[in-house]
């Protein structure tokens, strides 16, 4: 599975961005998808995850109520709608895929995209 994340950019605090992740290769059913982020000098952290069917959705407490994850399995796409952005959301955002159920642990994901930079100015 190859993943390509896009949609990052520079936005003012309070603004919105929509990240996209395109999956290609062996995208048959069963893959959960996740979004993680890594700020300079910090460890990679979980942001959100979604099950193959979309019924299982998880968010980090820091983004709950502001971010929304979704997927379109026909288009092999996963999205992260980010609203009410804060300067502390500044990071490189990565999409990831794993077989089986979603997880909040990065080490459980076997496939990673290249990351897209999100910068939120105050």
mmCIF file of C-alpha atoms in Angstrom:
data_model
loop_
_atom_site.group_PDB
_atom_site.id
_atom_site.type_symbol
_atom_site.label_atom_id
_atom_site.label_comp_id
_atom_site.label_asym_id
_atom_site.label_seq_id
_atom_site.Cartn_x
_atom_site.Cartn_y
_atom_site.Cartn_z
ATOM 1 C CA UNK A 1 0.000 0.000 0.000
ATOM 2 C CA UNK A 2 1.356 3.395 -0.998
ATOM 3 C CA UNK A 3 0.037 6.513 0.686
ATOM 4 C CA UNK A 4 0.227 10.114 -0.475
ATOM 5 C CA UNK A 5 -0.830 12.879 1.896
ATOM 6 C CA UNK A 6 -1.686 16.367 0.713
ATOM 7 C CA UNK A 7 -3.586 19.489 1.692
ATOM 8 C CA UNK A 8 -1.266 21.044 4.216
ATOM 9 C CA UNK A 9 -0.395 24.707 4.253
ATOM 10 C CA UNK A 10 -0.221 27.922 6.235
ATOM 11 C CA UNK A 11 -3.382 29.100 7.953
ATOM 12 C CA UNK A 12 -4.253 31.607 10.649
ATOM 13 C CA UNK A 13 -5.488 30.467 14.034
ATOM 14 C CA UNK A 14 -9.173 29.704 13.871
ATOM 15 C CA UNK A 15 -8.961 28.684 10.240
ATOM 16 C CA UNK A 16 -9.546 25.360 8.544
ATOM 17 C CA UNK A 17 -7.681 22.903 6.375
ATOM 18 C CA UNK A 18 -8.639 19.598 4.823
ATOM 19 C CA UNK A 19 -5.956 16.966 4.520
ATOM 20 C CA UNK A 20 -6.284 14.158 2.019
ATOM 21 C CA UNK A 21 -4.568 10.807 1.824
ATOM 22 C CA UNK A 22 -4.626 8.829 -1.404
ATOM 23 C CA UNK A 23 -4.024 5.093 -1.145
ATOM 24 C CA UNK A 24 -2.805 2.953 -4.008
ATOM 25 C CA UNK A 25 -1.557 -0.562 -4.473
ATOM 26 C CA UNK A 26 -3.166 -3.374 -2.514
ATOM 27 C CA UNK A 27 -6.088 -1.433 -1.115
ATOM 28 C CA UNK A 28 -8.427 -4.347 -0.612
ATOM 29 C CA UNK A 29 -10.746 -4.292 2.340
ATOM 30 C CA UNK A 30 -9.555 -4.536 5.887
ATOM 31 C CA UNK A 31 -7.222 -1.579 6.196
ATOM 32 C CA UNK A 32 -7.777 0.885 8.999
ATOM 33 C CA UNK A 33 -6.379 4.355 8.441
ATOM 34 C CA UNK A 34 -4.845 6.805 10.845
ATOM 35 C CA UNK A 35 -3.518 10.317 10.992
ATOM 36 C CA UNK A 36 -0.520 11.177 13.131
ATOM 37 C CA UNK A 37 1.480 14.360 13.523
ATOM 38 C CA UNK A 38 4.954 15.335 14.577
ATOM 39 C CA UNK A 39 5.991 18.791 15.699
ATOM 40 C CA UNK A 40 9.648 19.867 15.765
ATOM 41 C CA UNK A 41 11.453 18.356 18.714
ATOM 42 C CA UNK A 42 8.487 16.211 19.686
ATOM 43 C CA UNK A 43 7.510 12.604 19.223
ATOM 44 C CA UNK A 44 4.989 11.529 16.653
ATOM 45 C CA UNK A 45 1.524 11.587 18.177
ATOM 46 C CA UNK A 46 -1.834 10.095 17.326
ATOM 47 C CA UNK A 47 -4.472 12.402 15.882
ATOM 48 C CA UNK A 48 -7.299 10.264 14.551
ATOM 49 C CA UNK A 49 -8.121 6.849 13.134
ATOM 50 C CA UNK A 50 -10.966 5.206 11.263
ATOM 51 C CA UNK A 51 -11.917 1.610 10.605
ATOM 52 C CA UNK A 52 -12.365 0.151 7.133
ATOM 53 C CA UNK A 53 -16.145 0.450 7.281
ATOM 54 C CA UNK A 54 -16.082 3.841 8.961
ATOM 55 C CA UNK A 55 -17.978 2.785 12.065
ATOM 56 C CA UNK A 56 -14.961 2.919 14.333
ATOM 57 C CA UNK A 57 -13.598 6.437 14.707
ATOM 58 C CA UNK A 58 -11.130 7.691 17.280
ATOM 59 C CA UNK A 59 -9.672 11.084 18.102
ATOM 60 C CA UNK A 60 -6.977 12.408 20.353
ATOM 61 C CA UNK A 61 -8.437 14.527 23.134
ATOM 62 C CA UNK A 62 -6.546 17.531 21.827
ATOM 63 C CA UNK A 63 -8.454 17.526 18.523
ATOM 64 C CA UNK A 64 -11.830 16.127 19.567
ATOM 65 C CA UNK A 65 -14.638 18.405 18.455
ATOM 66 C CA UNK A 66 -12.416 20.245 15.977
ATOM 67 C CA UNK A 67 -11.168 17.546 13.589
ATOM 68 C CA UNK A 68 -13.237 15.076 11.588
ATOM 69 C CA UNK A 69 -11.884 11.976 9.883
ATOM 70 C CA UNK A 70 -13.662 10.330 6.973
ATOM 71 C CA UNK A 71 -12.939 7.920 4.153
ATOM 72 C CA UNK A 72 -14.170 7.054 0.684
ATOM 73 C CA UNK A 73 -13.273 3.449 -0.100
ATOM 74 C CA UNK A 74 -14.425 3.753 -3.704
ATOM 75 C CA UNK A 75 -11.882 6.509 -4.310
ATOM 76 C CA UNK A 76 -9.324 5.005 -1.882
ATOM 77 C CA UNK A 77 -9.160 8.293 -0.023
ATOM 78 C CA UNK A 78 -9.043 9.319 3.615
ATOM 79 C CA UNK A 79 -9.665 12.863 4.776
ATOM 80 C CA UNK A 80 -8.997 14.909 7.872
ATOM 81 C CA UNK A 81 -11.099 18.044 8.150
ATOM 82 C CA UNK A 82 -9.427 20.381 10.612
ATOM 83 C CA UNK A 83 -11.412 23.315 11.971
ATOM 84 C CA UNK A 84 -10.677 25.915 14.637
ATOM 85 C CA UNK A 85 -6.978 25.371 14.150
ATOM 86 C CA UNK A 86 -4.590 26.439 16.879
ATOM 87 C CA UNK A 87 -0.869 27.234 16.747
ATOM 88 C CA UNK A 88 -0.232 24.035 18.712
ATOM 89 C CA UNK A 89 -1.646 22.061 15.774
ATOM 90 C CA UNK A 90 1.452 23.034 13.787
ATOM 91 C CA UNK A 91 3.207 19.836 12.722
ATOM 92 C CA UNK A 92 3.914 17.496 9.855
ATOM 93 C CA UNK A 93 0.845 15.325 9.418
ATOM 94 C CA UNK A 94 1.176 11.728 8.287
ATOM 95 C CA UNK A 95 -1.420 9.277 7.115
ATOM 96 C CA UNK A 96 -0.900 5.619 7.868
ATOM 97 C CA UNK A 97 -2.556 2.283 7.152
ATOM 98 C CA UNK A 98 -2.756 -1.015 9.006
ATOM 99 C CA UNK A 99 -4.570 -4.273 8.649
ATOM 100 C CA UNK A 100 -7.314 -4.959 11.126
ATOM 101 C CA UNK A 101 -8.911 -2.523 13.552
ATOM 102 C CA UNK A 102 -7.771 1.071 14.084
ATOM 103 C CA UNK A 103 -5.117 1.820 16.642
ATOM 104 C CA UNK A 104 -3.780 4.857 18.422
ATOM 105 C CA UNK A 105 -0.254 3.433 18.399
ATOM 106 C CA UNK A 106 2.016 4.446 15.548
ATOM 107 C CA UNK A 107 4.097 1.258 15.753
ATOM 108 C CA UNK A 108 1.069 -0.816 14.742
ATOM 109 C CA UNK A 109 0.819 0.897 11.354
ATOM 110 C CA UNK A 110 2.841 -0.736 8.618
ATOM 111 C CA UNK A 111 2.342 1.786 5.853
ATOM 112 C CA UNK A 112 3.074 5.514 5.962
ATOM 113 C CA UNK A 113 2.733 8.471 3.654
ATOM 114 C CA UNK A 114 5.393 11.127 3.260
ATOM 115 C CA UNK A 115 3.732 13.769 5.426
ATOM 116 C CA UNK A 116 2.284 17.195 4.755
ATOM 117 C CA UNK A 117 3.201 20.346 6.679
ATOM 118 C CA UNK A 118 0.511 22.235 8.556
ATOM 119 C CA UNK A 119 1.475 25.607 9.999
ATOM 120 C CA UNK A 120 -0.960 27.629 12.089
ATOM 121 C CA UNK A 121 0.001 31.228 12.766
ATOM 122 C CA UNK A 122 -1.230 33.108 15.819
#
